Coordinates of C-alpha atoms in Angstrom, one line a residue:
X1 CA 93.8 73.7 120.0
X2 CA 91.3 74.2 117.5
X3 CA 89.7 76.8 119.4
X4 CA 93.4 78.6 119.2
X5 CA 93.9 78.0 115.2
X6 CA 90.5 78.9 114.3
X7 CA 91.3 82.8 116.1
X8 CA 94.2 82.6 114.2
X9 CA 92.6 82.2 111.0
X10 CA 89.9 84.4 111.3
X11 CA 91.5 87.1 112.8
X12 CA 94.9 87.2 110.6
X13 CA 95.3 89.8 108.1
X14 CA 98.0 89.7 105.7
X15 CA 100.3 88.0 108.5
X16 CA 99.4 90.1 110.9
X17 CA 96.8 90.0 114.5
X18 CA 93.8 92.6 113.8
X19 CA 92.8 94.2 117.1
X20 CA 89.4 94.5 117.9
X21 CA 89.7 98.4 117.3
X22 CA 90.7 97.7 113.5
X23 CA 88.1 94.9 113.1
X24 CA 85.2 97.7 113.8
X25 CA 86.7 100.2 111.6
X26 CA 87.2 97.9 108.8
X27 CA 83.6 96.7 109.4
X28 CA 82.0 100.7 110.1
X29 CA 84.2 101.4 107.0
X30 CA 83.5 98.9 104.7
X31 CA 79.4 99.3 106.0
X32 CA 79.9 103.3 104.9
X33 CA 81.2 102.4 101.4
X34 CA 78.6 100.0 100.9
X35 CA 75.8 102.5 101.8
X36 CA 77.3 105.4 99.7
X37 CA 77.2 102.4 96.5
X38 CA 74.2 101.8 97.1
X39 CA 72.7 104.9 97.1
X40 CA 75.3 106.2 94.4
X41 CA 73.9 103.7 92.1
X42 CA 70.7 103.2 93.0
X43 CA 70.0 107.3 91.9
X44 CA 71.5 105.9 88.8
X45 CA 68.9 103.0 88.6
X46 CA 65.9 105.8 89.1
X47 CA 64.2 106.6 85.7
X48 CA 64.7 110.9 84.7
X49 CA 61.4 111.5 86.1
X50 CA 62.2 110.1 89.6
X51 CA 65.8 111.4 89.5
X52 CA 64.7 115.2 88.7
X53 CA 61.6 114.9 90.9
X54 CA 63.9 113.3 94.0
X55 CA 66.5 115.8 93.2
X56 CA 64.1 118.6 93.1
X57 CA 62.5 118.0 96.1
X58 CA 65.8 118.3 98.2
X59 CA 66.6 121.6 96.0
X60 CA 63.7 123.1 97.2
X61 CA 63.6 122.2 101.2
X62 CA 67.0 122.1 101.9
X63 CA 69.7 123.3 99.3
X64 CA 67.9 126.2 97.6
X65 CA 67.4 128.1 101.3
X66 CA 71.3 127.6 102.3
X67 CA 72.5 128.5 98.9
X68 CA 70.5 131.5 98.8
X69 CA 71.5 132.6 102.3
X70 CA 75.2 131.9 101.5
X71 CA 75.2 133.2 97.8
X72 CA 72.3 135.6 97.3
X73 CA 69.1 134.7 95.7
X74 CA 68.8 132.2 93.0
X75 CA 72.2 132.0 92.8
X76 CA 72.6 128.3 92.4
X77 CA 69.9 126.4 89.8
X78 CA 68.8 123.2 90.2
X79 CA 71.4 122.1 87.3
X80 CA 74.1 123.3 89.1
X81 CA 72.9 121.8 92.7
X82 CA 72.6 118.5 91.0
X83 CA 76.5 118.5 89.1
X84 CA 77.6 119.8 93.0
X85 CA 75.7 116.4 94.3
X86 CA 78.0 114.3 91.9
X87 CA 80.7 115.6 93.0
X88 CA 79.5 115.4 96.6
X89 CA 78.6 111.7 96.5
X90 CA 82.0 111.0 95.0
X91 CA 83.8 112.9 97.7
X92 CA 82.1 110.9 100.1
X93 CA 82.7 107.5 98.3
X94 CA 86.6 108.8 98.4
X95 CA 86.6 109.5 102.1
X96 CA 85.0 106.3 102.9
X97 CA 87.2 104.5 100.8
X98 CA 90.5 106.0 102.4
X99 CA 89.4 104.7 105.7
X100 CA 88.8 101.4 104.6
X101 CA 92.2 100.9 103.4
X102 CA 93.7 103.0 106.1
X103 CA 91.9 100.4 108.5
X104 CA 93.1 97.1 106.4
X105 CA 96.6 98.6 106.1
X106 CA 96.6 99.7 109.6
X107 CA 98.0 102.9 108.0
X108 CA 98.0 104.9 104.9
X109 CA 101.2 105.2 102.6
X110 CA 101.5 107.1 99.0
X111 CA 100.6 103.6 97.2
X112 CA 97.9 103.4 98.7
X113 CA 96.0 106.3 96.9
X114 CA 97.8 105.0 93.4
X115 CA 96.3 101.5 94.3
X116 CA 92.5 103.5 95.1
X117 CA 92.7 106.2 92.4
X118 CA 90.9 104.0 89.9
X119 CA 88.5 102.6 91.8
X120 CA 86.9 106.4 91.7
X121 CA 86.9 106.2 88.1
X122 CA 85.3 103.1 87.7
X123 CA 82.7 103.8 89.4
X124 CA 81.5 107.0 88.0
X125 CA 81.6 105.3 84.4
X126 CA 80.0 102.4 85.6
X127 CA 77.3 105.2 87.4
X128 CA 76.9 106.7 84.2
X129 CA 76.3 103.4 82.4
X130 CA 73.7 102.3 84.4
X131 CA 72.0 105.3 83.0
X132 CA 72.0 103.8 79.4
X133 CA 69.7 101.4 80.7
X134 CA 67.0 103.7 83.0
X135 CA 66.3 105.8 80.0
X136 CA 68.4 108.4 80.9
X137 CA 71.0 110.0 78.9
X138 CA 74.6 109.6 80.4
X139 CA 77.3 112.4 80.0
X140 CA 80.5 111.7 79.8
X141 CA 80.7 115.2 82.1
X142 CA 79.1 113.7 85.0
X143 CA 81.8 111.0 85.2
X144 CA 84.3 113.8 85.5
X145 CA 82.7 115.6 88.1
X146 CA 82.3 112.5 89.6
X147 CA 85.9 111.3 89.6
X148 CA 87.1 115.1 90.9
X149 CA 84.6 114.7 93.4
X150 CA 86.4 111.6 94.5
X151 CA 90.2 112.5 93.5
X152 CA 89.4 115.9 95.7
X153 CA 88.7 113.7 98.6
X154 CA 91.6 111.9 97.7
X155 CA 93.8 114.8 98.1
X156 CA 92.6 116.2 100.6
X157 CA 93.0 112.7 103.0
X158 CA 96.4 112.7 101.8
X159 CA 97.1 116.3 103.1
X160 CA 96.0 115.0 106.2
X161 CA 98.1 112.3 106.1
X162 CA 101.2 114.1 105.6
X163 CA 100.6 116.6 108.3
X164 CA 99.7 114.2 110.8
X165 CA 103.0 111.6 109.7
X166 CA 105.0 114.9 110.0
X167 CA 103.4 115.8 113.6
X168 CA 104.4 112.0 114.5
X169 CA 108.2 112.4 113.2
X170 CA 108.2 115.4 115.3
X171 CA 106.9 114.1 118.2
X172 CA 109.0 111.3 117.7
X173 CA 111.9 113.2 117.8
X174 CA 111.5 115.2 120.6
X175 CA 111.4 111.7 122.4

């Protein structure tokens, strides 16, 4: 018998039995959104030496030769490639986070993303804050691109969302 309610308790969510399918995503997911913190705020912890020399360094090698093929030459400055990383590593955090709750909720509604927007936001300030304290100076720019790095993740998860609840309805019809 305690063999039976200890299952029960650890393997209840919100009422409901988690399937062995949803306990891996929730843990791959929640694993992903750790890692992308991490190495969101650890750049922040790097003093402005280390950030532009780390920065730099994947300019040169990898996004400097992709941007010039794609755009011409010297199209893109290092500036510009790090604001596009901000916004990168925010899209990320976004996508990550949408499958997290997607895997908790066993499902994604329109509450959901009201209930993750801020989460986005609070991060990037909290990025930018960190700065205050590595020397750095913190813009109140980057936590913008930051957050429309993230809400553009948002969006587009939820236009997946509604094409793929739309296909089901369909299907569902047809049945």
């Amino acid at each position: 018998i305690s063999g039976n309610c200890r299952s029960i308790k650890y393997n209840r969510f919100r009422g409901r039995t988690l399937s062995k399918k949803r306990k891996i995503a929730i843990v791959i997911t929640a694993a992903l959104t750790g890692l992308t913190l991490c190495f969101i705020w650890g750049n922040s912890f790097l003093g402005q030496s280390a950030s532009g020399s780390g920065s730099g360094r994947v300019y040169v090698k990898i996004a400097k030769p992709v941007f010039d093929f794609l755009f011409g030459v010297n199209s893109v400055s290092h500036e510009a490639f790090r604001k596009i990383a901000h916004g990168a590593e925010f899209m990320l955090l976004g996508f990550n986070l949408c499958g997290l709750f997607a895997a908790i909720n066993a499902g994604f509604n329109e509450k959901t993303y009201l209930k993750i927007l801020p989460l986005g936001f609070y991060v990037a300030f909290l990025d930018e804050t960190i700065q205050i304290f590595t020397g750095r100076e913190p813009q109140i720019k980057d936590v913008w691109i930051d957050f429309g790095g993230y809400v553009a993740a948002l969006a587009l998860s939820f236009l997946v969302f509604v094409i793929v609840r739309a296909i089901k309805k369909k299907k569902n019809k047809k049945a």
